[in-house]
Each structure stands twice: as structure tokens, then as C-alpha cells.
PDB file of C-alpha atoms in Angstrom:
ATOM      1  CA  ILE I   1      -1.126 -13.499   9.439  1.00  0.00           C
ATOM      2  CA  LEU I   2      -2.665 -12.463  12.738  1.00  0.00           C
ATOM      3  CA  ASN I   3      -6.312 -13.386  13.232  1.00  0.00           C
ATOM      4  CA  VAL I   4      -8.421 -10.823  15.064  1.00  0.00           C
ATOM      5  CA  GLU I   5     -12.085 -11.742  15.110  1.00  0.00           C
ATOM      6  CA  GLN I   6     -15.082  -9.846  16.382  1.00  0.00           C
ATOM      7  CA  SER I   7     -18.532 -11.150  17.084  1.00  0.00           C
ATOM      8  CA  PRO I   8     -21.277 -10.636  16.356  1.00  0.00           C
ATOM      9  CA  GLN I   9     -20.808  -8.928  12.994  1.00  0.00           C
ATOM     10  CA  SER I  10     -23.907  -6.843  13.574  1.00  0.00           C
ATOM     11  CA  LEU I  11     -26.324  -6.240  16.377  1.00  0.00           C
ATOM     12  CA  HIS I  12     -29.695  -4.523  16.566  1.00  0.00           C
ATOM     13  CA  VAL I  13     -30.946  -3.563  20.026  1.00  0.00           C
ATOM     14  CA  GLN I  14     -33.691  -1.443  21.503  1.00  0.00           C
ATOM     15  CA  GLU I  15     -32.916   1.811  23.292  1.00  0.00           C
ATOM     16  CA  GLY I  16     -32.226   1.040  26.935  1.00  0.00           C
ATOM     17  CA  ASP I  17     -30.941  -2.494  26.308  1.00  0.00           C
ATOM     18  CA  SER I  18     -27.494  -3.405  27.515  1.00  0.00           C
ATOM     19  CA  THR I  19     -25.266  -5.213  25.086  1.00  0.00           C
ATOM     20  CA  ASN I  20     -21.807  -6.694  24.723  1.00  0.00           C
ATOM     21  CA  PHE I  21     -19.522  -7.899  21.996  1.00  0.00           C
ATOM     22  CA  THR I  22     -16.347  -9.931  21.765  1.00  0.00           C
ATOM     23  CA  CYS I  23     -12.914  -9.481  20.277  1.00  0.00           C
ATOM     24  CA  SER I  24     -10.696 -12.572  19.952  1.00  0.00           C
ATOM     25  CA  PHE I  25      -6.991 -12.259  19.293  1.00  0.00           C
ATOM     26  CA  PRO I  26      -3.811 -14.361  19.462  1.00  0.00           C
ATOM     27  CA  SER I  27      -2.826 -15.097  23.047  1.00  0.00           C
ATOM     28  CA  SER I  28       0.899 -15.022  22.257  1.00  0.00           C
ATOM     29  CA  ASN I  29       3.095 -11.958  21.785  1.00  0.00           C
ATOM     30  CA  PHE I  30       0.453  -9.664  23.262  1.00  0.00           C
ATOM     31  CA  TYR I  31       1.319  -6.000  23.694  1.00  0.00           C
ATOM     32  CA  ALA I  32      -1.924  -4.002  23.661  1.00  0.00           C
ATOM     33  CA  LEU I  33      -5.590  -4.245  22.760  1.00  0.00           C
ATOM     34  CA  HIS I  34      -7.350  -1.153  21.428  1.00  0.00           C
ATOM     35  CA  TRP I  35     -11.065  -0.447  21.078  1.00  0.00           C
ATOM     36  CA  TYR I  36     -12.313   2.196  18.633  1.00  0.00           C
ATOM     37  CA  ARG I  37     -15.761   3.554  17.882  1.00  0.00           C
ATOM     38  CA  TRP I  38     -16.388   4.373  14.229  1.00  0.00           C
ATOM     39  CA  GLU I  39     -19.432   6.310  13.132  1.00  0.00           C
ATOM     40  CA  THR I  40     -20.423   6.508   9.498  1.00  0.00           C
ATOM     41  CA  ALA I  41     -18.659   9.330   7.623  1.00  0.00           C
ATOM     42  CA  LYS I  42     -16.361  10.009  10.573  1.00  0.00           C
ATOM     43  CA  SER I  43     -12.918   8.777  11.567  1.00  0.00           C
ATOM     44  CA  PRO I  44     -12.378   6.115  14.261  1.00  0.00           C
ATOM     45  CA  GLU I  45     -12.451   7.427  17.814  1.00  0.00           C
ATOM     46  CA  ALA I  46     -10.264   5.803  20.461  1.00  0.00           C
ATOM     47  CA  LEU I  47     -12.233   4.303  23.360  1.00  0.00           C
ATOM     48  CA  PHE I  48      -9.741   2.237  25.327  1.00  0.00           C
ATOM     49  CA  VAL I  49      -6.216   0.860  25.218  1.00  0.00           C
ATOM     50  CA  MET I  50      -5.588  -2.083  27.518  1.00  0.00           C
ATOM     51  CA  THR I  51      -2.236  -3.679  28.145  1.00  0.00           C
ATOM     52  CA  LEU I  52      -2.521  -5.829  31.276  1.00  0.00           C
ATOM     53  CA  ASN I  53      -4.332  -9.122  31.744  1.00  0.00           C
ATOM     54  CA  GLY I  54      -7.430  -8.476  33.829  1.00  0.00           C
ATOM     55  CA  ASP I  55      -7.582  -4.802  32.874  1.00  0.00           C
ATOM     56  CA  GLU I  56     -11.015  -3.234  33.086  1.00  0.00           C
ATOM     57  CA  LYS I  57     -11.666   0.205  31.649  1.00  0.00           C
ATOM     58  CA  LYS I  58     -14.786   2.356  31.800  1.00  0.00           C
ATOM     59  CA  LYS I  59     -15.923   5.463  29.957  1.00  0.00           C
ATOM     60  CA  GLY I  60     -19.437   6.547  30.832  1.00  0.00           C
ATOM     61  CA  ARG I  61     -21.798   3.711  29.918  1.00  0.00           C
ATOM     62  CA  ILE I  62     -19.122   1.815  28.001  1.00  0.00           C
ATOM     63  CA  SER I  63     -16.685  -0.574  29.650  1.00  0.00           C
ATOM     64  CA  ALA I  64     -14.213  -3.207  28.490  1.00  0.00           C
ATOM     65  CA  THR I  65     -12.399  -6.172  29.978  1.00  0.00           C
ATOM     66  CA  LEU I  66      -9.274  -7.980  28.855  1.00  0.00           C
ATOM     67  CA  ASN I  67      -8.083 -11.583  29.133  1.00  0.00           C
ATOM     68  CA  THR I  68      -4.700 -11.922  27.474  1.00  0.00           C
ATOM     69  CA  LYS I  69      -4.162 -15.546  28.518  1.00  0.00           C
ATOM     70  CA  GLU I  70      -7.173 -16.783  26.588  1.00  0.00           C
ATOM     71  CA  GLY I  71      -7.074 -14.021  23.993  1.00  0.00           C
ATOM     72  CA  TYR I  72     -10.331 -12.153  24.295  1.00  0.00           C
ATOM     73  CA  SER I  73     -11.775  -8.791  25.240  1.00  0.00           C
ATOM     74  CA  TYR I  74     -15.379  -7.841  25.895  1.00  0.00           C
ATOM     75  CA  LEU I  75     -16.930  -4.436  25.274  1.00  0.00           C
ATOM     76  CA  TYR I  76     -20.093  -3.660  27.225  1.00  0.00           C
ATOM     77  CA  ILE I  77     -22.590  -0.877  26.654  1.00  0.00           C
ATOM     78  CA  LYS I  78     -25.071  -0.279  29.450  1.00  0.00           C
ATOM     79  CA  GLY I  79     -28.455   1.227  28.556  1.00  0.00           C
ATOM     80  CA  SER I  80     -27.793   1.658  24.822  1.00  0.00           C
ATOM     81  CA  GLN I  81     -28.818   4.966  23.256  1.00  0.00           C
ATOM     82  CA  PRO I  82     -29.397   5.732  19.554  1.00  0.00           C
ATOM     83  CA  GLU I  83     -26.191   7.804  19.539  1.00  0.00           C
ATOM     84  CA  ASP I  84     -24.266   4.622  20.405  1.00  0.00           C
ATOM     85  CA  SER I  85     -25.025   3.340  16.907  1.00  0.00           C
ATOM     86  CA  ALA I  86     -21.648   2.825  15.243  1.00  0.00           C
ATOM     87  CA  THR I  87     -19.116   0.190  14.308  1.00  0.00           C
ATOM     88  CA  TYR I  88     -16.941  -0.905  17.207  1.00  0.00           C
ATOM     89  CA  LEU I  89     -13.484  -2.008  16.157  1.00  0.00           C
ATOM     90  CA  CYS I  90     -10.899  -3.796  18.212  1.00  0.00           C
ATOM     91  CA  ALA I  91      -7.233  -3.804  17.241  1.00  0.00           C
ATOM     92  CA  PHE I  92      -4.476  -6.097  18.463  1.00  0.00           C
ATOM     93  CA  GLY I  93      -0.926  -4.874  18.961  1.00  0.00           C
ATOM     94  CA  SER I  94       1.786  -7.521  19.227  1.00  0.00           C
ATOM     95  CA  SER I  95       4.820  -5.261  19.340  1.00  0.00           C
ATOM     96  CA  GLY I  96       5.903  -1.879  18.120  1.00  0.00           C
ATOM     97  CA  ASP I  97       3.270   0.282  16.514  1.00  0.00           C
ATOM     98  CA  LYS I  98       1.553  -2.148  14.173  1.00  0.00           C
ATOM     99  CA  LEU I  99      -2.102  -2.798  14.924  1.00  0.00           C
ATOM    100  CA  THR I 100      -4.171  -5.553  13.355  1.00  0.00           C
ATOM    101  CA  PHE I 101      -7.824  -4.582  13.228  1.00  0.00           C
ATOM    102  CA  GLY I 102     -10.838  -6.837  13.537  1.00  0.00           C
ATOM    103  CA  THR I 103     -13.720  -6.525  11.095  1.00  0.00           C
ATOM    104  CA  GLY I 104     -15.880  -4.730  13.626  1.00  0.00           C
ATOM    105  CA  THR I 105     -19.285  -5.143  15.212  1.00  0.00           C
ATOM    106  CA  ARG I 106     -21.957  -2.893  13.713  1.00  0.00           C
ATOM    107  CA  LEU I 107     -24.368  -1.762  16.407  1.00  0.00           C
ATOM    108  CA  ALA I 108     -27.754  -0.227  15.599  1.00  0.00           C
ATOM    109  CA  VAL I 109     -29.842   1.090  18.502  1.00  0.00           C
ATOM    110  CA  ARG I 110     -33.537   1.601  17.769  1.00  0.00           C
ATOM    111  CA  PRO I 111     -35.291   4.475  19.579  1.00  0.00           C
TER     112      PRO I 111
ATOM    113  CA  ALA Z   1      -9.020  20.648  20.375  1.00  0.00           C
ATOM    114  CA  ALA Z   2      -6.786  20.260  17.343  1.00  0.00           C
ATOM    115  CA  GLY Z   3      -7.174  16.962  15.528  1.00  0.00           C
ATOM    116  CA  VAL Z   4      -5.222  15.057  12.915  1.00  0.00           C
ATOM    117  CA  ILE Z   5      -5.465  16.848   9.587  1.00  0.00           C
ATOM    118  CA  GLN Z   6      -5.206  15.026   6.302  1.00  0.00           C
ATOM    119  CA  SER Z   7      -5.040  16.514   2.857  1.00  0.00           C
ATOM    120  CA  PRO Z   8      -6.437  16.322   0.356  1.00  0.00           C
ATOM    121  CA  ARG Z   9      -9.817  14.909   1.414  1.00  0.00           C
ATOM    122  CA  HIS Z  10     -10.455  13.522  -2.044  1.00  0.00           C
ATOM    123  CA  LEU Z  11      -8.069  12.746  -4.867  1.00  0.00           C
ATOM    124  CA  ILE Z  12      -8.734  11.368  -8.310  1.00  0.00           C
ATOM    125  CA  LYS Z  13      -5.852   9.980 -10.338  1.00  0.00           C
ATOM    126  CA  GLU Z  14      -5.358   7.827 -13.381  1.00  0.00           C
ATOM    127  CA  LYS Z  15      -3.442   4.566 -13.610  1.00  0.00           C
ATOM    128  CA  ARG Z  16       0.340   4.926 -13.564  1.00  0.00           C
ATOM    129  CA  GLU Z  17       0.173   8.431 -12.089  1.00  0.00           C
ATOM    130  CA  THR Z  18       1.668   9.435  -8.747  1.00  0.00           C
ATOM    131  CA  ALA Z  19      -0.036  10.803  -5.650  1.00  0.00           C
ATOM    132  CA  THR Z  20       1.105  12.389  -2.409  1.00  0.00           C
ATOM    133  CA  LEU Z  21      -1.046  12.309   0.705  1.00  0.00           C
ATOM    134  CA  LYS Z  22      -0.259  14.547   3.661  1.00  0.00           C
ATOM    135  CA  CYS Z  23      -0.888  14.127   7.364  1.00  0.00           C
ATOM    136  CA  TYR Z  24      -0.481  16.705  10.122  1.00  0.00           C
ATOM    137  CA  PRO Z  25      -0.548  15.073  13.565  1.00  0.00           C
ATOM    138  CA  ILE Z  26      -1.995  16.491  16.745  1.00  0.00           C
ATOM    139  CA  PRO Z  27       0.486  18.974  18.257  1.00  0.00           C
ATOM    140  CA  ARG Z  28       3.099  17.248  20.457  1.00  0.00           C
ATOM    141  CA  HIS Z  29       2.298  13.825  19.000  1.00  0.00           C
ATOM    142  CA  ASP Z  30       5.508  12.202  17.804  1.00  0.00           C
ATOM    143  CA  THR Z  31       4.174   9.037  16.160  1.00  0.00           C
ATOM    144  CA  VAL Z  32       2.295   8.847  12.878  1.00  0.00           C
ATOM    145  CA  TYR Z  33       0.571   5.806  11.374  1.00  0.00           C
ATOM    146  CA  TRP Z  34      -0.820   5.193   7.882  1.00  0.00           C
ATOM    147  CA  TYR Z  35      -3.701   2.815   7.119  1.00  0.00           C
ATOM    148  CA  GLN Z  36      -5.398   1.751   3.917  1.00  0.00           C
ATOM    149  CA  GLN Z  37      -9.057   0.777   3.916  1.00  0.00           C
ATOM    150  CA  GLY Z  38     -10.376  -0.801   0.758  1.00  0.00           C
ATOM    151  CA  PRO Z  39     -14.112  -0.950  -0.025  1.00  0.00           C
ATOM    152  CA  GLY Z  40     -15.888  -3.131   2.535  1.00  0.00           C
ATOM    153  CA  GLN Z  41     -12.621  -4.005   4.299  1.00  0.00           C
ATOM    154  CA  ASP Z  42     -11.125  -3.260   7.694  1.00  0.00           C
ATOM    155  CA  PRO Z  43      -8.193  -0.850   7.917  1.00  0.00           C
ATOM    156  CA  GLN Z  44      -4.820  -2.353   6.993  1.00  0.00           C
ATOM    157  CA  PHE Z  45      -1.696  -0.980   8.633  1.00  0.00           C
ATOM    158  CA  LEU Z  46       0.821   0.368   6.122  1.00  0.00           C
ATOM    159  CA  ILE Z  47       3.654   2.053   7.999  1.00  0.00           C
ATOM    160  CA  SER Z  48       4.449   4.143  11.069  1.00  0.00           C
ATOM    161  CA  PHE Z  49       7.041   6.696  12.115  1.00  0.00           C
ATOM    162  CA  TYR Z  50       8.319   7.689  15.546  1.00  0.00           C
ATOM    163  CA  GLU Z  51      10.478  10.775  15.916  1.00  0.00           C
ATOM    164  CA  LYS Z  52      10.998  10.962  12.143  1.00  0.00           C
ATOM    165  CA  MET Z  53      12.269   7.383  11.877  1.00  0.00           C
ATOM    166  CA  GLN Z  54      10.299   4.467  10.464  1.00  0.00           C
ATOM    167  CA  SER Z  55       9.177   2.452  13.461  1.00  0.00           C
ATOM    168  CA  ASP Z  56       7.076  -0.315  11.950  1.00  0.00           C
ATOM    169  CA  LYS Z  57       6.068  -1.575   8.542  1.00  0.00           C
ATOM    170  CA  GLY Z  58       3.010  -3.454   7.428  1.00  0.00           C
ATOM    171  CA  SER Z  59       1.568  -4.344   4.060  1.00  0.00           C
ATOM    172  CA  ILE Z  60       2.888  -1.315   2.198  1.00  0.00           C
ATOM    173  CA  PRO Z  61       3.611  -1.946  -1.483  1.00  0.00           C
ATOM    174  CA  ASP Z  62       7.097  -1.194  -2.793  1.00  0.00           C
ATOM    175  CA  ARG Z  63       5.513   1.468  -5.030  1.00  0.00           C
ATOM    176  CA  PHE Z  64       4.646   3.446  -1.919  1.00  0.00           C
ATOM    177  CA  SER Z  65       7.039   5.344   0.309  1.00  0.00           C
ATOM    178  CA  ALA Z  66       6.532   7.589   3.282  1.00  0.00           C
ATOM    179  CA  GLN Z  67       8.466   9.854   5.566  1.00  0.00           C
ATOM    180  CA  GLN Z  68       8.023  11.995   8.623  1.00  0.00           C
ATOM    181  CA  PHE Z  69       9.466  15.495   8.557  1.00  0.00           C
ATOM    182  CA  SER Z  70      11.102  17.657  11.218  1.00  0.00           C
ATOM    183  CA  ASP Z  71       7.739  19.286  12.042  1.00  0.00           C
ATOM    184  CA  TYR Z  72       6.312  15.743  12.520  1.00  0.00           C
ATOM    185  CA  HIS Z  73       3.996  15.905   9.553  1.00  0.00           C
ATOM    186  CA  SER Z  74       4.094  12.884   7.286  1.00  0.00           C
ATOM    187  CA  GLU Z  75       3.655  12.282   3.579  1.00  0.00           C
ATOM    188  CA  LEU Z  76       2.682   9.077   1.818  1.00  0.00           C
ATOM    189  CA  ASN Z  77       4.003   8.978  -1.739  1.00  0.00           C
ATOM    190  CA  MET Z  78       2.360   6.572  -4.138  1.00  0.00           C
ATOM    191  CA  SER Z  79       3.711   5.865  -7.613  1.00  0.00           C
ATOM    192  CA  SER Z  80       2.602   3.793 -10.598  1.00  0.00           C
ATOM    193  CA  LEU Z  81      -0.934   3.879  -9.259  1.00  0.00           C
ATOM    194  CA  GLU Z  82      -3.129   0.889  -9.926  1.00  0.00           C
ATOM    195  CA  LEU Z  83      -6.900   0.471  -9.852  1.00  0.00           C
ATOM    196  CA  GLY Z  84      -6.538  -1.571  -6.664  1.00  0.00           C
ATOM    197  CA  ASP Z  85      -5.036   1.406  -4.872  1.00  0.00           C
ATOM    198  CA  SER Z  86      -8.474   3.030  -4.759  1.00  0.00           C
ATOM    199  CA  ALA Z  87      -9.202   3.218  -1.055  1.00  0.00           C
ATOM    200  CA  LEU Z  88      -9.621   5.426   1.959  1.00  0.00           C
ATOM    201  CA  TYR Z  89      -6.238   6.271   3.453  1.00  0.00           C
ATOM    202  CA  PHE Z  90      -6.239   7.122   7.132  1.00  0.00           C
ATOM    203  CA  CYS Z  91      -3.501   8.760   9.081  1.00  0.00           C
ATOM    204  CA  ALA Z  92      -3.402   8.557  12.870  1.00  0.00           C
ATOM    205  CA  SER Z  93      -1.110  10.037  15.474  1.00  0.00           C
ATOM    206  CA  SER Z  94      -0.207   9.312  19.069  1.00  0.00           C
ATOM    207  CA  PHE Z  95       2.266  10.350  21.713  1.00  0.00           C
ATOM    208  CA  GLN Z  96       5.064   7.805  21.979  1.00  0.00           C
ATOM    209  CA  GLY Z  97       3.341   5.053  19.993  1.00  0.00           C
ATOM    210  CA  GLY Z  98       3.028   1.489  21.205  1.00  0.00           C
ATOM    211  CA  GLY Z  99       0.261   1.166  23.765  1.00  0.00           C
ATOM    212  CA  GLN Z 100      -1.072   4.689  23.316  1.00  0.00           C
ATOM    213  CA  PRO Z 101      -4.470   5.394  21.714  1.00  0.00           C
ATOM    214  CA  GLN Z 102      -4.294   6.508  18.130  1.00  0.00           C
ATOM    215  CA  HIS Z 103      -6.178   9.594  17.009  1.00  0.00           C
ATOM    216  CA  PHE Z 104      -7.396   9.353  13.447  1.00  0.00           C
ATOM    217  CA  GLY Z 105      -7.796  11.948  10.742  1.00  0.00           C
ATOM    218  CA  ASP Z 106     -10.835  12.032   8.479  1.00  0.00           C
ATOM    219  CA  GLY Z 107      -8.979  10.192   5.740  1.00  0.00           C
ATOM    220  CA  THR Z 108      -8.141  10.832   2.098  1.00  0.00           C
ATOM    221  CA  ARG Z 109     -10.327   9.066  -0.407  1.00  0.00           C
ATOM    222  CA  LEU Z 110      -8.210   8.120  -3.414  1.00  0.00           C
ATOM    223  CA  SER Z 111      -9.952   7.058  -6.590  1.00  0.00           C
ATOM    224  CA  ILE Z 112      -8.004   5.625  -9.503  1.00  0.00           C
ATOM    225  CA  LEU Z 113      -9.667   5.830 -12.903  1.00  0.00           C
TER     226      LEU Z 113
END
């Protein structure tokens, strides 16, 4: 059983704060690391897919880094806005198409 | 832009009945994935198809089967339904699988009475 862990489980921040969360995954048999944003009553939305150690991806105020040797990825949100409130899921791909999802970090941004 | 379409959105069945869930991927996507999300749980990968062939298999019960058709849509067939099968079933699609981002449908909520 693959262990994909995310921390913290939940996070409450004030509008304008910058924040980050962690995804830990097995460091062996790495193929890809996905990040998804999941709003209540909607389907998950793909943010990033990273495949190379040291990868850094950016989409607006959101960015992510990847360390495959030590098995972690960070997701950063700069200047959080209330519309950033969602659950952020990471998913680890070891080979083929199968993804193992973490339990998510629930972010709430207060106006 | 066209998204992944799942039908039905909601389905209510009784124990031991059968159910068929349908998924229509984004046009030109050739890979389809099925996930099951139980109450309060993270999504669990069930099965995936690439170019109409099964490409990967996860924790899919033997009572379930799936296939991808020539138009790339996929169907998840569930038989001998049990109470524990009550869940949200997501379908996702991508182009060429593997390290490509998956685009999710809105899910089918299956309730077993």
C-alpha cells in the first residue's frame, strides 16, 4: 500500500496571507506527482503535473516544487484570496495510469 | 470548453441490483480513469483504459467491470450491489495517460438502499 500524506489537514488563513502545504510520497518508483484543487460540490481541477526532480511549476499565485529523492512536494499560495478556499489534493503516480491520492489539505481563507 | 460528462448524476439502487455508470471524455482524450470516493474518504483508483484497452487496475471489486468503446466513452458496470458501494464515482480523462493531468467529471453519486 502506497502512503501519500498531506499536511496540514486543514488551514485557516487571513486574506492576503501566503501559505504552503506539503505532500509526502514514496521516494522509490516515482513517475509523476499531481496537484489538484477541489472545491465543494465541484470536481477536482488539475493544477500541476510534475515529473522531474527539482521541477518548479507556477500558475498565477500558486506554485509547486518537487523533490523526488526525499519524496516531498510543496504547494505555495501567495497572497491568499477567499476564492482560493478549497481542498488541495496531491496524487502520486508510480507507473502507468494509477494515481494514489493523499487525504488533502483543506484551506479556508477569511476575508 | 467541453468537459468530461458523466451520467447519471445520481442513482439510487437496492442491494443485489446492477448499475451502469457512463463517462464521456473530453474530445481527443484517449485515456479514461474511474475513481470511487466513499463518504469522508479520498478518491480510490479503480481502473483505467487507454485506446480501448485496460491500462491499469486498482482496487476494483470482481463484481465490477468496465470497458472503453470505439468512441472512447467508458462504462462502469456494477453487479450484486452492496451497501458499501454507496459512493461518489468519478471519471477522469487525459490525453495519453501517465504523466498527463487528469480532467474530472462531476461524478455520479450512487446510493444503495
